[in-house]
Short mmCIF file of C-alpha atoms and ligand atoms in Angstrom, two decimals:
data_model
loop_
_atom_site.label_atom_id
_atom_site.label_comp_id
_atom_site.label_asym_id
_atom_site.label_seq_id
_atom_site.Cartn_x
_atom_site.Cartn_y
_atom_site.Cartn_z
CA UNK A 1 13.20 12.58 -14.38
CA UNK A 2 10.39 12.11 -17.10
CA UNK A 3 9.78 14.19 -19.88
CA UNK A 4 5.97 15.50 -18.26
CA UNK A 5 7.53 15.82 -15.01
CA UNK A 6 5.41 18.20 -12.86
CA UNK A 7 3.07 19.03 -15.30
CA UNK A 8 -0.70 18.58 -15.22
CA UNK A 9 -2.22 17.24 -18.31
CA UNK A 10 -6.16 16.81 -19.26
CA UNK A 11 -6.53 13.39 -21.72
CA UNK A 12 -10.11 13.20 -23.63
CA UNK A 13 -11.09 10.49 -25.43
CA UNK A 14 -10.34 7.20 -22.66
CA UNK A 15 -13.03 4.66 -23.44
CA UNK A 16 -11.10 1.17 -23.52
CA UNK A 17 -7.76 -0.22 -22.57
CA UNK A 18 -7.33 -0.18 -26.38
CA UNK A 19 -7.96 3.59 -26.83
CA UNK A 20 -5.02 5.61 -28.09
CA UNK A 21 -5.53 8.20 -25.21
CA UNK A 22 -5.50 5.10 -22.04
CA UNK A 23 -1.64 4.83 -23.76
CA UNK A 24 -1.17 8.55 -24.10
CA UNK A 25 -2.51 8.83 -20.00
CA UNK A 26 -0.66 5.81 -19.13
CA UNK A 27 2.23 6.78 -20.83
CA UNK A 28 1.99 10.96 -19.46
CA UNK A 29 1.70 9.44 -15.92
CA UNK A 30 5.22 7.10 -16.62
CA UNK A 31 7.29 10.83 -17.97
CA UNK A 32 5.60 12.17 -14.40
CA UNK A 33 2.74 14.15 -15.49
CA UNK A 34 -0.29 14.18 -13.52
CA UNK A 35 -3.79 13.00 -15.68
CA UNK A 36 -7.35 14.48 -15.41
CA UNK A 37 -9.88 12.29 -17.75
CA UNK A 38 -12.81 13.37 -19.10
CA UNK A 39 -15.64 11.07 -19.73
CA UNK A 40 -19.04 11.25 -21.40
CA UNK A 41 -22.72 9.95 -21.24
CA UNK A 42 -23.03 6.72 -20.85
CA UNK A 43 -19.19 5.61 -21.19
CA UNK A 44 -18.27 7.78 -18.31
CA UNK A 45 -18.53 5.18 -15.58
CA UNK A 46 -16.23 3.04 -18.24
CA UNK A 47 -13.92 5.91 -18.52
CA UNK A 48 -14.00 6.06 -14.53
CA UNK A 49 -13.08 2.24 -14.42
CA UNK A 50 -9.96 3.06 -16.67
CA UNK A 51 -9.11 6.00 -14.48
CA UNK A 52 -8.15 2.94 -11.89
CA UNK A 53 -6.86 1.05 -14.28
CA UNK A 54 -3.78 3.53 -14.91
CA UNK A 55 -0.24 2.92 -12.48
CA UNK A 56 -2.21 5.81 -10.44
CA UNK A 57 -5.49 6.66 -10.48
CA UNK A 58 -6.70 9.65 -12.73
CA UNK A 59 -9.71 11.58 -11.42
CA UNK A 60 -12.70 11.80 -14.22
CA UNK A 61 -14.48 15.31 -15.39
CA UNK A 62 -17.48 14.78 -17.54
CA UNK A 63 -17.16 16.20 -20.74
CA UNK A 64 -19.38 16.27 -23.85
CA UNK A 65 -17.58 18.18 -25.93
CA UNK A 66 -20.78 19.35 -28.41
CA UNK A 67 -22.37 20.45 -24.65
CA UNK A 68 -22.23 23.70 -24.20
CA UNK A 69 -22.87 23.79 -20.43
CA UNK A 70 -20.23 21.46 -20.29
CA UNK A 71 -17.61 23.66 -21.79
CA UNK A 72 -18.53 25.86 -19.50
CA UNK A 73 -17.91 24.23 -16.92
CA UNK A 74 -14.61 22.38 -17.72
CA UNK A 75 -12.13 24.71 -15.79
CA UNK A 76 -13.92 24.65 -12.45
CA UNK A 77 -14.07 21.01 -12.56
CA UNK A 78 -10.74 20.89 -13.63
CA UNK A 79 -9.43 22.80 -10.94
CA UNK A 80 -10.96 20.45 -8.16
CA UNK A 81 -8.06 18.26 -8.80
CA UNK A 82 -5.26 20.37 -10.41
CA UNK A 83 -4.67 24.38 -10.15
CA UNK A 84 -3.80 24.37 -13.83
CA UNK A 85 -2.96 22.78 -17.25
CA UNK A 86 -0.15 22.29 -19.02
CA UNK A 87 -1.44 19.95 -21.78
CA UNK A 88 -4.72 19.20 -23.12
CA UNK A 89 -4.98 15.45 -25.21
CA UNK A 90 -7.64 15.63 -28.11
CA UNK A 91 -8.80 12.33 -28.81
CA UNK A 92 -12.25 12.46 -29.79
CA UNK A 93 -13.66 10.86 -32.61
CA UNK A 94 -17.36 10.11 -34.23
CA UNK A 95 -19.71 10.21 -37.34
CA UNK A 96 -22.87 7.94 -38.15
CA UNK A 97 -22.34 5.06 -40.10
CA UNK A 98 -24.70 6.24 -42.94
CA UNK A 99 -21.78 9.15 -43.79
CA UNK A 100 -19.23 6.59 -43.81
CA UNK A 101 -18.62 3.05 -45.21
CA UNK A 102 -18.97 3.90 -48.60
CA UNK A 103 -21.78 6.34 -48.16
CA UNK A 104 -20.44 9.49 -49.18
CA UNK A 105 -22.41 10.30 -52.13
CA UNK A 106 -25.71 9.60 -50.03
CA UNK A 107 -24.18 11.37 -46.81
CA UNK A 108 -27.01 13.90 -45.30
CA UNK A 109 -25.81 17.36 -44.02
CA UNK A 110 -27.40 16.24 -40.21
CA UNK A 111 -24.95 13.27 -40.05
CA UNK A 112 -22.58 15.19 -41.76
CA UNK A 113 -23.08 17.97 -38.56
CA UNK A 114 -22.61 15.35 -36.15
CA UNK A 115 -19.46 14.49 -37.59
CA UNK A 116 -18.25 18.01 -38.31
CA UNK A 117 -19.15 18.83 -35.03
CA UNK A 118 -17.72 16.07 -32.72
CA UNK A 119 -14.57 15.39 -34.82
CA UNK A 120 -13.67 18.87 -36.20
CA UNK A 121 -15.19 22.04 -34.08
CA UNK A 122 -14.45 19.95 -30.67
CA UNK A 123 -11.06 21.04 -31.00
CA UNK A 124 -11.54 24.54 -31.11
CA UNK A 125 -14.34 24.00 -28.18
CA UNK A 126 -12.01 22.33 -26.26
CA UNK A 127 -9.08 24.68 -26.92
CA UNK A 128 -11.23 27.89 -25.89
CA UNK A 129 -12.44 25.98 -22.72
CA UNK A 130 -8.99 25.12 -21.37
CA UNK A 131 -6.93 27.88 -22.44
CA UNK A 132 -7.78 30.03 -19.18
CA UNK A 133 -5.96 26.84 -17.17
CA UNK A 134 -2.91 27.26 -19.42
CA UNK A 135 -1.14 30.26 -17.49
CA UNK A 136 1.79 28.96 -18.10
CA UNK A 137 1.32 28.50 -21.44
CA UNK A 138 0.72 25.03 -23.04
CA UNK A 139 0.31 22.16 -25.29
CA UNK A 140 -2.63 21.09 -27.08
CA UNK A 141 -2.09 17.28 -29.17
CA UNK A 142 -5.52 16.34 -31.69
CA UNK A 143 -5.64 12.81 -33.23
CA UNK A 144 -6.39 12.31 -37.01
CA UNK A 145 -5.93 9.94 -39.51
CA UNK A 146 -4.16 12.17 -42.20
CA UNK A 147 -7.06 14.01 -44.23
CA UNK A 148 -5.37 15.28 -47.41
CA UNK A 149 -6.26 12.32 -48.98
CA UNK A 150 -9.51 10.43 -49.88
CA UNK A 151 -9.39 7.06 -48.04
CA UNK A 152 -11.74 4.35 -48.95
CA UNK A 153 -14.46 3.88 -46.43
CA UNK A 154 -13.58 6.89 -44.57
CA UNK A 155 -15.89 9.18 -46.46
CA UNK A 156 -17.49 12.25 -44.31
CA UNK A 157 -15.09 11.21 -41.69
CA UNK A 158 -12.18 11.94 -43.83
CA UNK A 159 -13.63 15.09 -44.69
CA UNK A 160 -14.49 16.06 -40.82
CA UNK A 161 -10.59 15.24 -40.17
CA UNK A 162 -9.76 17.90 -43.28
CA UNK A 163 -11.60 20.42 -41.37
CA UNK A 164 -9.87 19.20 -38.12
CA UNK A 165 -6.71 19.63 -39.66
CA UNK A 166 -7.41 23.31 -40.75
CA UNK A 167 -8.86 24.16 -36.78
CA UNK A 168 -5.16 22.89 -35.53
CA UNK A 169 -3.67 25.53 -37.88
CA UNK A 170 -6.41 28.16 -36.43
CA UNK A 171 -5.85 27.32 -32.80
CA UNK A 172 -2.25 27.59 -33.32
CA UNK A 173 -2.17 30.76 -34.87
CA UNK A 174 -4.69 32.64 -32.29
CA UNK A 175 -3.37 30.91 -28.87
CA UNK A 176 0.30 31.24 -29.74
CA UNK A 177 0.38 34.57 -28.50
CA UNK A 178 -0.25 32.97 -25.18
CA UNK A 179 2.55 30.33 -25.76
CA UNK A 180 0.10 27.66 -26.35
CA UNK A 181 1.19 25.06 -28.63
CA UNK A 182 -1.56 22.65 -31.17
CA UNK A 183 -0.35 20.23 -33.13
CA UNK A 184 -1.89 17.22 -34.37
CA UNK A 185 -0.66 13.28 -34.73
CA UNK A 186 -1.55 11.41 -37.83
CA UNK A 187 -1.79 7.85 -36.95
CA UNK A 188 -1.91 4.57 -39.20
CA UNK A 189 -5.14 2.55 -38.39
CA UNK A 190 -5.37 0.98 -35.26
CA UNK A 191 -8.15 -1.11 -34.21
CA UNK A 192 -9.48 0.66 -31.75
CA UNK A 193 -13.92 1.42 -30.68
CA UNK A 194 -14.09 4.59 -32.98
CA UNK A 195 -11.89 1.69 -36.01
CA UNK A 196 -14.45 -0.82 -35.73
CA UNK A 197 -17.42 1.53 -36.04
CA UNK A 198 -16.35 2.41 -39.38
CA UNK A 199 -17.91 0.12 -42.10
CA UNK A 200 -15.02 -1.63 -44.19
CA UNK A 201 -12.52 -0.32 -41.87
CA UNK A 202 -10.54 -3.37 -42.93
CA UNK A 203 -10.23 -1.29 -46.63
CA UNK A 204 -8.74 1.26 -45.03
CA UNK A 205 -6.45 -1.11 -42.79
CA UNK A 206 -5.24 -2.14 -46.53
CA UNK A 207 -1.87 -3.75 -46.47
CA UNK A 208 -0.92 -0.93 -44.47
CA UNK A 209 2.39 -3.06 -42.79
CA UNK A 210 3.49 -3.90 -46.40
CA UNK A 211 3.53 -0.86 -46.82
CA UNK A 212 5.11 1.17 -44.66
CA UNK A 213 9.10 1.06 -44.73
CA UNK A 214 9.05 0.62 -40.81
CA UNK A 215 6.24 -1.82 -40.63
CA UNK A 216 3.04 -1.33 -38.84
CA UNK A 217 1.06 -3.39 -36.14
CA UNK A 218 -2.45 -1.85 -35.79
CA UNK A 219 -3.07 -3.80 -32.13
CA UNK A 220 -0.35 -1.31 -31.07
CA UNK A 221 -1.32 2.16 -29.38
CA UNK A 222 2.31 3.08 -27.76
CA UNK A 223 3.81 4.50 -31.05
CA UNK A 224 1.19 6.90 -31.42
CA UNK A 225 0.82 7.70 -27.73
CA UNK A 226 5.06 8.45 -27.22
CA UNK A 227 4.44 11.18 -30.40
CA UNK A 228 1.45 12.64 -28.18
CA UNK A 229 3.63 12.51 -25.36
CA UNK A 230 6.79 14.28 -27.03
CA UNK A 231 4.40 16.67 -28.15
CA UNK A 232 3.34 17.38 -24.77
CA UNK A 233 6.64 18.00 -23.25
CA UNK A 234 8.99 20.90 -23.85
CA UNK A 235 11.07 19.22 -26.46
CA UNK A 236 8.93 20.90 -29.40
CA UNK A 237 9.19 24.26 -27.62
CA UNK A 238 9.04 25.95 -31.42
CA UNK A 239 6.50 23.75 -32.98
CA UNK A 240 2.41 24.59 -33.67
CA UNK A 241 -0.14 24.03 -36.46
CA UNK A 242 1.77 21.10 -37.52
CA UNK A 243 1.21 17.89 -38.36
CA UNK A 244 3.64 14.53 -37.48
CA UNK A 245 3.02 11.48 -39.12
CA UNK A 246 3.22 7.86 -36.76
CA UNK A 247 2.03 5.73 -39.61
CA UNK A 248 5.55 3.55 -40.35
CA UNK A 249 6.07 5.83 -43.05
CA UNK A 250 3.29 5.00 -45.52
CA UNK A 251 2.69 8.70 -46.31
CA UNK A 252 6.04 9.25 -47.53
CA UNK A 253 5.68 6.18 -49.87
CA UNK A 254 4.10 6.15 -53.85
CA UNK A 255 1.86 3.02 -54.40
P1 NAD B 1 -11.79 5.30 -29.21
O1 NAD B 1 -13.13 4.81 -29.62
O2 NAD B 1 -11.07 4.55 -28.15
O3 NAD B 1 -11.84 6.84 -28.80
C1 NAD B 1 -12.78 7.76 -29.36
C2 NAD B 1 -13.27 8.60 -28.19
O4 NAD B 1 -14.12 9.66 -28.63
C3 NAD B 1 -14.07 7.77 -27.18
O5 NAD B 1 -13.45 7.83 -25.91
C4 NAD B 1 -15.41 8.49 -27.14
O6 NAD B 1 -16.01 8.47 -25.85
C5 NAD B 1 -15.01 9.90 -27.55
N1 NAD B 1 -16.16 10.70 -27.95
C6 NAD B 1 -17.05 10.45 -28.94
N2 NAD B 1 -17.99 11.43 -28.96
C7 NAD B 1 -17.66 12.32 -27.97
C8 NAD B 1 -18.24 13.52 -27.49
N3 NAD B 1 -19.37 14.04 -28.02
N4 NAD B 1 -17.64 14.17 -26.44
C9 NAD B 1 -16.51 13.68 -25.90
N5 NAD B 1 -15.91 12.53 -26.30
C10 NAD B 1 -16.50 11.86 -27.32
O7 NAD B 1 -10.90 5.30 -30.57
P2 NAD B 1 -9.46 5.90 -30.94
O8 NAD B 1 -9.10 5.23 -32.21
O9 NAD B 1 -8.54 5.82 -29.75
O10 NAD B 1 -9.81 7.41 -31.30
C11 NAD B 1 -9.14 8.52 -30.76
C12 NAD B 1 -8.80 9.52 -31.85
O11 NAD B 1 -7.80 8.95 -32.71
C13 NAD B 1 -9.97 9.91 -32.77
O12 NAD B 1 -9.90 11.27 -33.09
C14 NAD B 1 -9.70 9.08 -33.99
O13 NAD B 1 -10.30 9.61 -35.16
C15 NAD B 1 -8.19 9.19 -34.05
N6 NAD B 1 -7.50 8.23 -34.92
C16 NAD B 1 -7.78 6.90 -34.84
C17 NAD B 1 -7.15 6.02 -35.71
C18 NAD B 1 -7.48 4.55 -35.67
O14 NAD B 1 -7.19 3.85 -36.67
N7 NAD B 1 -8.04 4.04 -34.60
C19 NAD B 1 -6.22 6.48 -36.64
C20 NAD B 1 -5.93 7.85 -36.70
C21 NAD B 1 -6.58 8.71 -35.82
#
């Protein structure tokens, strides 16, 4: 029996093979789970495509998440292929390139909004759309890249995953009530889409494996994606608004 097994879990965020959340669906379906995708503009025929690329093939919503109509519409199209949720995967990501890359001084508040609002509000968007599917309770798992520090590079980005940070603390404390579980995973670079967008994201790759007292391999998703998965299962039945590191250790480490 797998860790997910009967449960129906909702994965954002699918673009490539190489996206943390194809290993986070791939991984769900192995512990038994059953994965919805959502997809957006363009990339949702892509997203589709990977939805037949997993061991069994996920169905696709389209989902936006700055689109209010969208939102909206989430938990009907949700329920044309499952009655409810029991997890909800996070793993949306974006800000221009002129408020990151070493930009930050020069950063204008509209890019700055874009970023804010794709990398930090989504979450509570998301949350509020898919808690009425959660009547069982549930399990909400964000991505970030761990924003209590100021990274090279990262710039408004690192500040939009500060705010994101804060919203998992906020979700937690107003959907616990309804036994709903957020926590968030703070990963060590990987070079993923979203990675390679980011100007310099090489400085911010660093000598990351030197560093870190387990070692890291950024062309490798499935660490990341079995802390998602634990998350998503009932073996952190007590733990929300938290925040678990799968970065090889590097923020436990001085210079
Ligand atoms: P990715 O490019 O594969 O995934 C990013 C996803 O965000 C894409 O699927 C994209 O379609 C989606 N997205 C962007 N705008 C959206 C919108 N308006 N509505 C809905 N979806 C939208 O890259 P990834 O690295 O797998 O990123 C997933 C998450 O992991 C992000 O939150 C990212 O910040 C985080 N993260 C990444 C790293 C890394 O080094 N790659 C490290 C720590 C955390």
């Amino acid at each position: 029996m797998g860790i997910l097994e009967g449960k129906n879990i909702l994965v954002t965020g699918v673009l490539t093979e190489g996206s943390i959340a194809f290993e986070v669906a791939r991984l769900s379906q192995e512990q038994g789970a059953t994965v919805v995708l959502t997809g957006v503009g363009r990339s949702l025929k892509i997203t589709q495509a990977m939805g037949r690329r997993l061991p069994v093939e996920a169905k696709v919503v389209e989902l936006d998440v700055t689109n209010p109509e969208h939102l909206a519409a989430l938990p009907d199209a949700v329920r044309e292929h499952v009655p409810h949720l029991d997890g909800v995967v996070h793993s949306i990501g974006f800000a221009p390139q002129s408020v990151m890359g070493g930009n930050f001084m020069t950063g204008e508040w509209d890019d700055v909004a874009t970023a804010m609002h794709i990398s930090a509000y989504s979450l509570k968007a998301l949350a509020q759309a898919t808690a009425p599917l959660m009547t069982n309770g549930g399990s909400i798992v964000g991505l970030t890249f761990d924003g209590r520090f100021a990274w090279p590079v990262y710039d408004w980005m690192g500040v939009a995953k500060a705010a994101f940070e804060a919203v998992n603390r906020y979700v937690a404390r107003d959907l616990g009530p309804q036994g709903i579980r957020c926590n968030v995973v703070s990963a060590g670079p990987i070079k993923t889409t979203a990675a390679k967008h980011i100007p310099g994201f090489d400085q911010m790759e660093g000598n990351w494996s030197d560093r870190a007292p387990l070692g890291w391999d950024s062309s490798d998703t499935e660490p990341t994606a079995r802390a998602v998965t634990a998350l998503l299962s009932d073996w952190f039945p007590a733990t929300t608004g938290e925040m678990i590191h799968v970065d090889g250790g590097v923020h436990a480490m001085g210079q």
